[in-house]
XYZ file of C-alpha atoms in Angstrom:
543
model
C -132.292 11.156 -77.130
C -134.232 11.850 -80.324
C -137.467 13.845 -80.479
C -139.665 10.749 -80.635
C -138.146 9.143 -77.531
C -138.199 12.501 -75.752
C -141.916 12.954 -76.476
C -142.796 9.364 -75.525
C -140.945 9.713 -72.221
C -142.790 12.919 -71.362
C -146.097 11.330 -72.361
C -145.478 8.423 -69.958
C -144.675 10.813 -67.125
C -147.937 12.707 -67.681
C -150.022 9.603 -66.889
C -152.559 10.445 -64.206
C -152.351 14.182 -64.926
C -153.580 14.342 -68.530
C -157.161 15.298 -67.663
C -155.903 18.155 -65.509
C -153.531 19.299 -68.258
C -156.398 19.239 -70.769
C -158.642 21.284 -68.457
C -155.818 23.751 -67.848
C -155.373 24.089 -71.619
C -159.117 24.656 -72.117
C -159.047 27.304 -69.378
C -156.280 29.091 -71.265
C -158.203 28.869 -74.521
C -161.254 30.348 -72.762
C -159.074 33.240 -71.629
C -157.953 33.790 -75.248
C -161.574 33.788 -76.415
C -162.367 36.464 -73.828
C -159.364 38.512 -75.007
C -160.424 38.336 -78.665
C -163.985 39.201 -77.704
C -162.553 42.260 -75.962
C -160.825 43.252 -79.233
C -164.071 42.871 -81.204
C -166.072 44.856 -78.634
C -163.389 47.579 -78.534
C -163.665 47.971 -82.314
C -167.445 48.095 -82.137
C -167.467 50.590 -79.252
C -165.086 52.944 -81.116
C -167.142 52.634 -84.314
C -170.346 53.458 -82.389
C -168.663 56.434 -80.726
C -167.375 57.774 -84.069
C -170.670 57.180 -85.901
C -169.490 54.374 -88.188
C -171.871 51.871 -86.546
C -175.130 51.833 -84.626
C -175.735 50.282 -81.239
C -175.701 50.818 -77.498
C -172.425 52.057 -76.068
C -173.593 51.058 -72.575
C -174.245 47.479 -73.663
C -170.814 47.277 -75.306
C -169.148 48.723 -72.218
C -170.888 46.143 -70.001
C -169.735 43.279 -72.212
C -166.216 44.737 -72.198
C -166.321 44.569 -68.410
C -167.527 40.948 -68.587
C -164.574 40.105 -70.848
C -162.099 41.727 -68.453
C -163.542 39.902 -65.432
C -163.586 36.649 -67.408
C -159.926 37.022 -68.348
C -158.936 37.734 -64.759
C -160.979 34.830 -63.365
C -159.693 32.342 -65.940
C -156.130 33.556 -65.465
C -156.366 33.066 -61.679
C -157.961 29.636 -62.082
C -155.252 28.637 -64.551
C -152.446 29.758 -62.235
C -153.871 27.791 -59.310
C -154.509 24.682 -61.406
C -151.008 24.897 -62.883
C -149.469 25.082 -59.414
C -151.396 22.030 -58.203
C -150.654 20.051 -61.363
C -146.960 20.906 -61.358
C -146.469 19.973 -57.717
C -148.604 16.854 -58.007
C -146.626 15.563 -60.966
C -143.263 16.502 -59.425
C -144.102 14.735 -56.162
C -145.314 11.639 -57.997
C -142.199 11.477 -60.192
C -139.945 12.017 -57.189
C -141.583 9.150 -55.286
C -141.384 6.792 -58.282
C -137.741 7.572 -58.965
C -136.799 7.368 -55.281
C -138.557 4.016 -55.075
C -136.684 2.866 -58.180
C -133.328 3.885 -56.708
C -134.006 2.333 -53.319
C -135.043 -0.958 -54.934
C -132.227 -1.054 -57.482
C -129.340 -3.490 -57.265
C -126.411 -2.465 -55.089
C -122.840 -2.616 -56.393
C -123.999 -2.944 -60.012
C -122.185 -1.413 -62.987
C -124.967 1.236 -63.061
C -124.266 2.256 -59.474
C -122.065 5.193 -60.488
C -124.187 8.279 -59.764
C -123.012 10.233 -56.740
C -125.643 10.687 -54.028
C -125.400 14.496 -54.323
C -126.102 14.214 -58.058
C -129.056 11.917 -57.329
C -130.518 14.554 -54.989
C -129.925 17.234 -57.634
C -131.801 15.159 -60.220
C -134.661 14.338 -57.862
C -135.119 18.027 -57.067
C -134.149 20.307 -59.940
C -134.545 17.949 -62.904
C -137.898 16.605 -61.687
C -139.175 20.166 -61.124
C -137.962 21.162 -64.615
C -139.834 18.284 -66.272
C -143.010 18.903 -64.243
C -142.902 22.604 -65.166
C -142.615 21.740 -68.859
C -145.411 19.140 -68.912
C -147.912 20.839 -66.603
C -147.296 24.525 -67.327
C -145.146 25.231 -70.375
C -146.833 22.720 -72.714
C -150.419 23.902 -71.994
C -149.207 27.499 -72.313
C -147.572 26.685 -75.655
C -150.792 25.085 -76.939
C -152.858 28.043 -75.754
C -150.344 30.415 -77.341
C -150.617 28.605 -80.686
C -154.416 28.796 -80.510
C -154.139 32.496 -79.695
C -151.794 33.014 -82.637
C -154.063 31.187 -85.088
C -157.222 32.917 -83.814
C -155.613 36.366 -83.890
C -154.259 35.778 -87.409
C -157.712 34.626 -88.554
C -159.346 37.686 -87.048
C -156.676 39.921 -88.594
C -157.155 38.367 -92.040
C -160.889 39.016 -91.795
C -160.114 42.715 -91.366
C -157.359 42.866 -94.012
C -155.865 39.761 -95.619
C -152.840 41.693 -96.940
C -151.756 42.802 -93.458
C -152.202 39.241 -92.190
C -150.052 37.925 -95.051
C -147.233 40.388 -94.263
C -147.310 39.491 -90.566
C -147.404 35.782 -91.395
C -144.337 36.160 -93.629
C -142.320 38.101 -91.053
C -143.012 35.627 -88.222
C -141.297 32.447 -89.555
C -138.357 34.479 -90.881
C -137.786 35.899 -87.394
C -138.058 32.451 -85.793
C -135.691 30.854 -88.301
C -133.043 33.463 -87.524
C -132.863 32.038 -84.001
C -133.121 28.355 -84.970
C -129.435 27.886 -85.727
C -128.530 28.583 -82.109
C -130.763 25.944 -80.487
C -128.271 23.094 -80.916
C -125.585 25.095 -79.144
C -128.049 25.976 -76.364
C -128.780 22.257 -75.898
C -125.074 21.456 -75.563
C -124.511 24.267 -73.070
C -127.525 23.113 -71.021
C -125.981 19.645 -70.639
C -122.736 21.283 -69.502
C -124.630 23.400 -66.960
C -126.471 20.384 -65.526
C -123.180 18.535 -65.072
C -121.465 21.564 -63.524
C -124.379 22.063 -61.125
C -124.200 18.419 -60.039
C -120.422 18.657 -59.578
C -120.878 21.669 -57.286
C -123.490 19.845 -55.184
C -121.192 16.824 -54.960
C -118.316 19.065 -53.841
C -120.493 20.697 -51.181
C -121.813 17.428 -49.807
C -118.426 15.694 -49.721
C -116.647 18.484 -47.901
C -119.462 19.329 -45.505
C -119.407 15.689 -44.421
C -115.623 15.635 -44.100
C -114.881 19.044 -42.595
C -112.682 17.415 -39.954
C -110.513 15.777 -42.634
C -110.151 19.062 -44.526
C -109.219 20.885 -41.327
C -106.741 18.225 -40.189
C -104.985 18.280 -43.591
C -105.091 22.088 -43.697
C -107.138 21.946 -46.899
C -110.067 24.151 -45.869
C -108.958 27.234 -47.827
C -108.142 25.111 -50.880
C -111.586 23.472 -50.743
C -113.313 26.880 -50.575
C -111.148 28.158 -53.449
C -112.038 25.063 -55.473
C -115.738 25.795 -54.967
C -115.212 29.376 -56.145
C -113.405 28.117 -59.260
C -116.203 25.658 -60.057
C -118.825 28.359 -59.646
C -116.917 30.783 -61.879
C -116.668 28.115 -64.570
C -120.389 27.396 -64.279
C -121.173 31.118 -64.436
C -119.159 31.446 -67.656
C -121.150 28.597 -69.219
C -124.404 30.136 -67.984
C -123.513 33.515 -69.491
C -122.616 31.856 -72.784
C -125.979 30.062 -72.924
C -127.787 33.247 -71.947
C -126.054 35.127 -74.772
C -127.252 32.582 -77.331
C -130.776 32.668 -75.898
C -130.891 36.459 -75.849
C -129.600 36.705 -79.418
C -132.285 34.361 -80.738
C -134.980 36.262 -78.800
C -133.684 39.644 -79.991
C -133.800 38.462 -83.601
C -137.360 37.239 -83.123
C -138.355 40.467 -81.352
C -136.856 42.539 -84.159
C -138.943 40.709 -86.708
C -142.141 41.156 -84.737
C -141.379 44.812 -84.115
C -141.277 45.208 -87.877
C -144.657 43.519 -88.033
C -146.106 45.915 -85.472
C -144.659 48.928 -87.290
C -146.103 47.635 -90.559
C -149.567 47.285 -88.999
C -149.374 50.770 -87.528
C -148.277 52.403 -90.793
C -150.850 50.408 -92.731
C -153.559 51.577 -90.357
C -152.424 55.214 -90.604
C -152.458 54.948 -94.392
C -155.943 53.438 -94.284
C -157.199 56.233 -92.055
C -155.779 58.870 -94.406
C -157.529 57.322 -97.409
C -160.727 56.463 -95.559
C -160.232 52.763 -96.206
C -160.406 51.903 -92.490
C -162.311 53.271 -89.531
C -160.915 54.245 -86.156
C -162.477 51.041 -84.791
C -160.658 48.931 -87.369
C -157.423 50.815 -86.573
C -157.921 50.001 -82.876
C -158.528 46.344 -83.738
C -155.410 46.299 -85.992
C -153.127 47.447 -83.221
C -154.633 45.078 -80.646
C -154.596 42.110 -82.985
C -150.988 42.638 -84.042
C -150.161 42.710 -80.349
C -152.181 39.503 -79.967
C -150.020 37.980 -82.722
C -146.735 39.427 -81.503
C -147.021 38.325 -77.857
C -147.769 34.634 -78.552
C -145.141 34.471 -81.283
C -142.511 35.853 -78.882
C -143.746 33.425 -76.228
C -143.275 30.535 -78.644
C -139.746 31.770 -79.282
C -139.136 31.609 -75.512
C -140.789 28.213 -75.124
C -138.436 26.579 -77.616
C -135.369 27.007 -75.350
C -137.475 25.677 -72.455
C -138.071 22.445 -74.396
C -134.350 22.280 -75.137
C -133.380 22.887 -71.505
C -135.719 20.117 -70.374
C -134.144 17.594 -72.754
C -131.066 17.504 -70.513
C -133.254 16.790 -67.476
C -135.137 14.053 -69.344
C -131.827 12.414 -70.247
C -130.563 12.519 -66.651
C -133.803 11.180 -65.177
C -134.004 8.510 -67.865
C -130.647 7.129 -66.693
C -132.068 6.754 -63.193
C -135.190 5.039 -64.515
C -132.949 2.502 -66.260
C -131.281 1.364 -63.027
C -131.617 -2.398 -62.746
C -134.231 -3.350 -60.124
C -133.587 -6.061 -57.598
C -135.749 -9.125 -58.194
C -137.474 -9.590 -54.856
C -140.384 -11.978 -54.622
C -141.867 -13.532 -51.470
C -139.781 -13.652 -48.315
C -138.491 -17.123 -47.443
C -138.334 -17.495 -43.666
C -136.192 -20.319 -42.317
C -136.943 -21.711 -38.889
C -134.100 -21.418 -36.384
C -131.431 -22.513 -36.065
C -130.158 -21.866 -39.587
C -126.697 -21.797 -41.113
C -124.935 -20.467 -44.207
C -122.803 -22.441 -46.637
C -120.358 -21.214 -49.332
C -119.563 -23.757 -52.033
C -116.621 -22.997 -54.380
C -117.530 -19.283 -54.551
C -115.606 -16.990 -56.886
C -116.466 -13.299 -56.978
C -115.268 -10.069 -58.560
C -117.056 -6.707 -58.546
C -116.416 -6.060 -62.233
C -115.975 -8.504 -65.059
C -112.565 -7.044 -65.851
C -111.540 -6.688 -62.181
C -109.474 -8.859 -59.863
C -111.057 -11.743 -57.964
C -111.948 -10.780 -54.399
C -112.783 -14.404 -53.554
C -111.597 -17.452 -55.480
C -112.916 -20.968 -54.886
C -114.176 -20.074 -51.399
C -115.749 -23.016 -49.548
C -116.800 -22.659 -45.915
C -119.654 -23.371 -43.531
C -121.300 -21.364 -40.763
C -123.186 -24.065 -38.818
C -126.528 -23.297 -37.179
C -126.131 -21.862 -33.682
C -122.409 -21.147 -34.015
C -120.412 -17.953 -33.384
C -117.787 -17.512 -36.095
C -115.062 -14.889 -36.394
C -113.917 -13.897 -39.893
C -110.435 -12.419 -39.908
C -108.016 -11.352 -42.584
C -106.103 -8.470 -44.070
C -107.824 -5.420 -45.490
C -109.185 -6.230 -48.955
C -109.194 -9.978 -48.357
C -112.967 -10.175 -48.892
C -114.448 -10.143 -45.383
C -117.152 -7.555 -46.103
C -117.757 -9.181 -49.484
C -118.692 -12.426 -47.683
C -121.425 -10.523 -45.857
C -122.668 -8.864 -49.042
C -122.943 -12.294 -50.644
C -124.977 -13.574 -47.681
C -127.244 -10.521 -47.952
C -127.528 -11.105 -51.734
C -126.437 -7.539 -52.423
C -124.074 -9.183 -54.923
C -124.084 -12.594 -56.623
C -121.143 -14.989 -57.026
C -119.639 -15.283 -60.492
C -119.157 -18.985 -59.819
C -120.318 -21.355 -57.075
C -123.204 -20.833 -54.662
C -124.202 -19.342 -51.327
C -127.083 -21.044 -49.528
C -129.013 -20.920 -46.260
C -129.974 -24.200 -44.619
C -131.602 -25.734 -41.561
C -132.798 -29.177 -40.527
C -135.499 -29.217 -43.204
C -133.440 -28.224 -46.270
C -131.571 -25.384 -47.997
C -132.325 -22.444 -50.294
C -129.933 -20.283 -52.356
C -129.152 -16.824 -51.024
C -131.318 -14.165 -52.676
C -133.202 -10.999 -51.749
C -136.005 -13.356 -50.656
C -133.780 -14.893 -47.937
C -132.572 -11.514 -46.616
C -135.425 -11.548 -44.083
C -133.433 -14.158 -42.108
C -130.404 -11.887 -41.725
C -129.697 -9.174 -39.168
C -126.907 -6.940 -40.466
C -124.982 -4.417 -38.406
C -122.511 -2.605 -40.687
C -119.178 -1.248 -39.592
C -118.966 2.088 -37.800
C -121.582 4.721 -37.104
C -124.681 4.388 -39.286
C -127.158 6.352 -37.165
C -129.733 8.488 -38.941
C -130.607 12.036 -37.954
C -133.419 11.880 -35.413
C -134.033 10.472 -31.954
C -132.416 7.336 -30.556
C -135.915 5.849 -30.374
C -136.444 6.455 -34.093
C -133.149 4.762 -34.880
C -133.997 1.736 -32.742
C -137.459 1.378 -34.277
C -135.835 0.921 -37.686
C -134.900 -2.548 -36.429
C -138.449 -3.320 -35.378
C -141.153 -0.626 -35.821
C -143.382 -2.462 -33.308
C -140.755 -2.836 -30.578
C -141.922 -1.996 -27.065
C -139.930 0.100 -24.610
C -139.051 -3.121 -22.754
C -137.727 -4.751 -25.940
C -135.650 -1.658 -26.649
C -134.316 -1.726 -23.083
C -133.244 -5.376 -23.423
C -131.571 -4.685 -26.796
C -129.691 -1.693 -25.376
C -128.587 -3.797 -22.401
C -127.273 -6.552 -24.659
C -125.390 -3.941 -26.720
C -123.891 -2.414 -23.532
C -125.729 0.832 -24.376
C -127.540 1.481 -21.092
C -125.880 4.919 -21.088
C -128.852 6.015 -23.239
C -131.021 6.180 -20.113
C -128.516 8.514 -18.456
C -128.921 11.086 -21.233
C -131.240 14.027 -20.406
C -133.958 12.897 -22.829
C -133.262 9.151 -22.748
C -134.640 7.377 -25.798
C -135.896 10.698 -27.147
C -132.418 12.219 -27.268
C -131.799 13.767 -30.669
C -128.891 12.442 -32.750
C -127.331 14.934 -35.127
C -126.015 14.105 -38.577
C -123.949 10.884 -38.433
C -124.647 10.595 -34.696
C -123.278 14.038 -33.831
C -123.333 14.472 -30.051
C -122.380 10.854 -29.356
C -118.959 9.258 -29.253
C -118.056 6.743 -31.950
C -118.313 3.901 -29.468
C -121.715 5.063 -28.169
C -123.104 5.380 -31.700
C -121.730 1.933 -32.580
C -123.461 0.295 -29.620
C -126.812 1.925 -30.447
C -126.446 0.555 -34.002
C -125.870 -2.932 -32.535
C -128.994 -2.575 -30.366
C -130.963 -1.528 -33.456
C -129.800 -4.677 -35.239
C -130.687 -6.913 -32.271
C -134.301 -5.695 -32.461
C -134.691 -7.041 -35.978
C -136.253 -10.459 -36.384
C -133.736 -12.815 -37.955
C -131.797 -15.888 -36.923
C -128.489 -15.051 -38.615
C -126.633 -12.100 -37.109
C -123.915 -10.416 -39.198
C -121.683 -8.002 -37.299
C -119.039 -6.062 -39.223
C -116.310 -4.859 -36.829
C -118.786 -4.399 -33.939
C -116.079 -3.693 -31.362
C -113.722 -1.495 -33.389
C -114.519 1.630 -31.310
C -114.838 -0.111 -27.919
C -112.353 -0.403 -25.063
C -111.334 -3.963 -23.993
C -113.712 -4.107 -20.995
C -116.736 -2.979 -23.014
C -115.703 -5.344 -25.826
C -115.636 -8.301 -23.430
C -118.973 -7.352 -21.852
C -120.595 -7.022 -25.284
C -119.374 -10.449 -26.411
C -120.526 -12.073 -23.169
C -124.000 -10.578 -23.475
C -124.285 -11.558 -27.142
C -123.372 -15.118 -26.119
C -125.946 -15.176 -23.346
C -128.804 -13.808 -25.485
C -128.111 -15.304 -28.866
C -130.478 -18.238 -28.242
C -130.809 -20.034 -31.613
C -129.074 -17.314 -33.623
C -126.049 -17.981 -35.793
C -123.563 -15.159 -35.238
C -120.931 -14.173 -37.822
C -118.465 -11.460 -36.858
C -115.915 -9.708 -39.063
C -113.174 -8.479 -36.760
C -109.553 -7.428 -36.432
C -109.709 -7.527 -32.647
C -107.955 -10.534 -31.021
C -110.195 -10.250 -27.952
C -113.374 -10.505 -30.046
C -111.979 -13.372 -32.109
C -110.910 -15.306 -28.992
C -114.491 -15.361 -27.681
C -115.889 -16.967 -30.871
C -116.464 -20.704 -31.317
C -115.044 -20.926 -34.811
C -112.576 -18.957 -36.938
C -112.218 -18.406 -40.673
C -109.128 -16.603 -41.887
C -109.040 -15.065 -45.357
C -105.295 -14.350 -45.288
């Protein structure tokens, strides 16, 4: 990403916060004005005390106090405003990016970012960008104003000293410039290493049982230690480059301070300067040195943020799903596949080739076949999560047909394979299917899913489910997921291996209850279970 694109991207992200950033910058400039006024009043007070000027020492002292209070008040106001701005922008960016991800196309070529890396970007990278835009940038502008104002004030006292200081400053900064490209490269490496560590943690925390059963726990912990050591080495390397550039800049400014001090001493010895001017010299050189060093520190901050901008930009470029107005079909409705060919990647193998089949309205159809034959892909095509490379998928009823798209997804109730419960109460999970469902509707759905055991739990519907349904058996979690799906409004019910974790008696009861309560629904079941398949009206084999 070049500087122009980088700046334009940051400018877009600042929309809605620019007024606040401007006010924060003006607050900082006001603080600088108070600081320079303090320098001027210090000079005047010393000159009055030493007899080089006339005036009231009390009045000067009072105004000095006003300057101190003003600096403190403006500094506090700036800190509070910066905190609010930074958090406001970070929260807004996080919501926009999360919305973008959640509405992006599934199973696209861009769908390659691990969920742990996504979380890392939404947290650390968003916070880094917000810090730069809302805090670092205003501080850098204020620092430049402080530098220019201090140099102007210094030149008014002695243009030769200002010229020497002005010469030393860019030389010191240029000494560190050659290292910035290497810092940028190391920052990208650190971001990737950090994401890899978060991915490792998430994967193995989720699959502790697998690690334990394969006796891989110690190896997994050792792998984490190795990754962290590698990241630490990269971090130390970047820190060394940053420190070297800052030391070179500090050395140059130290020379500037020493020059000002010696110049002032020489002026005092010859009578060319007063004690007040000497006091102003030392304060002004400090006013030049501090902002110049701050600018030297801000440059790496801009470089560090470039890596975050790049990573967030990739998420912004995820292809959105084109979802218009929902198309509701009156029941009963069916689904038709006409010469459908599909592959997940253009250079991949065909999962389906020339597939033609019909799921008539009101039918119960079992889809069977070997693993990898395309059973789950059929459901993804119906849900329009993916599109056929050739042929068409359409929904139809007595009045006509429409092609499958995100707009027709409102007609489909999908219950994926296995345990897909979210952390929270059973009630919260059920209300995902229908946020307005009554307790009676939830009771009927649980009955149909053979999940009445919920009412035998100590807290009933308000029983807490741990991560991935922890605390429930696989079969119990699966039945609650089915009940959640039955609460959703939709006349086409897709069940992916709904009985895989059930015993034969519970399997039979579930199928009987689905048959009795399906009304005008079309039911499509992916299954490997002979008992489930035998209770369906129609069968499609993908073998």
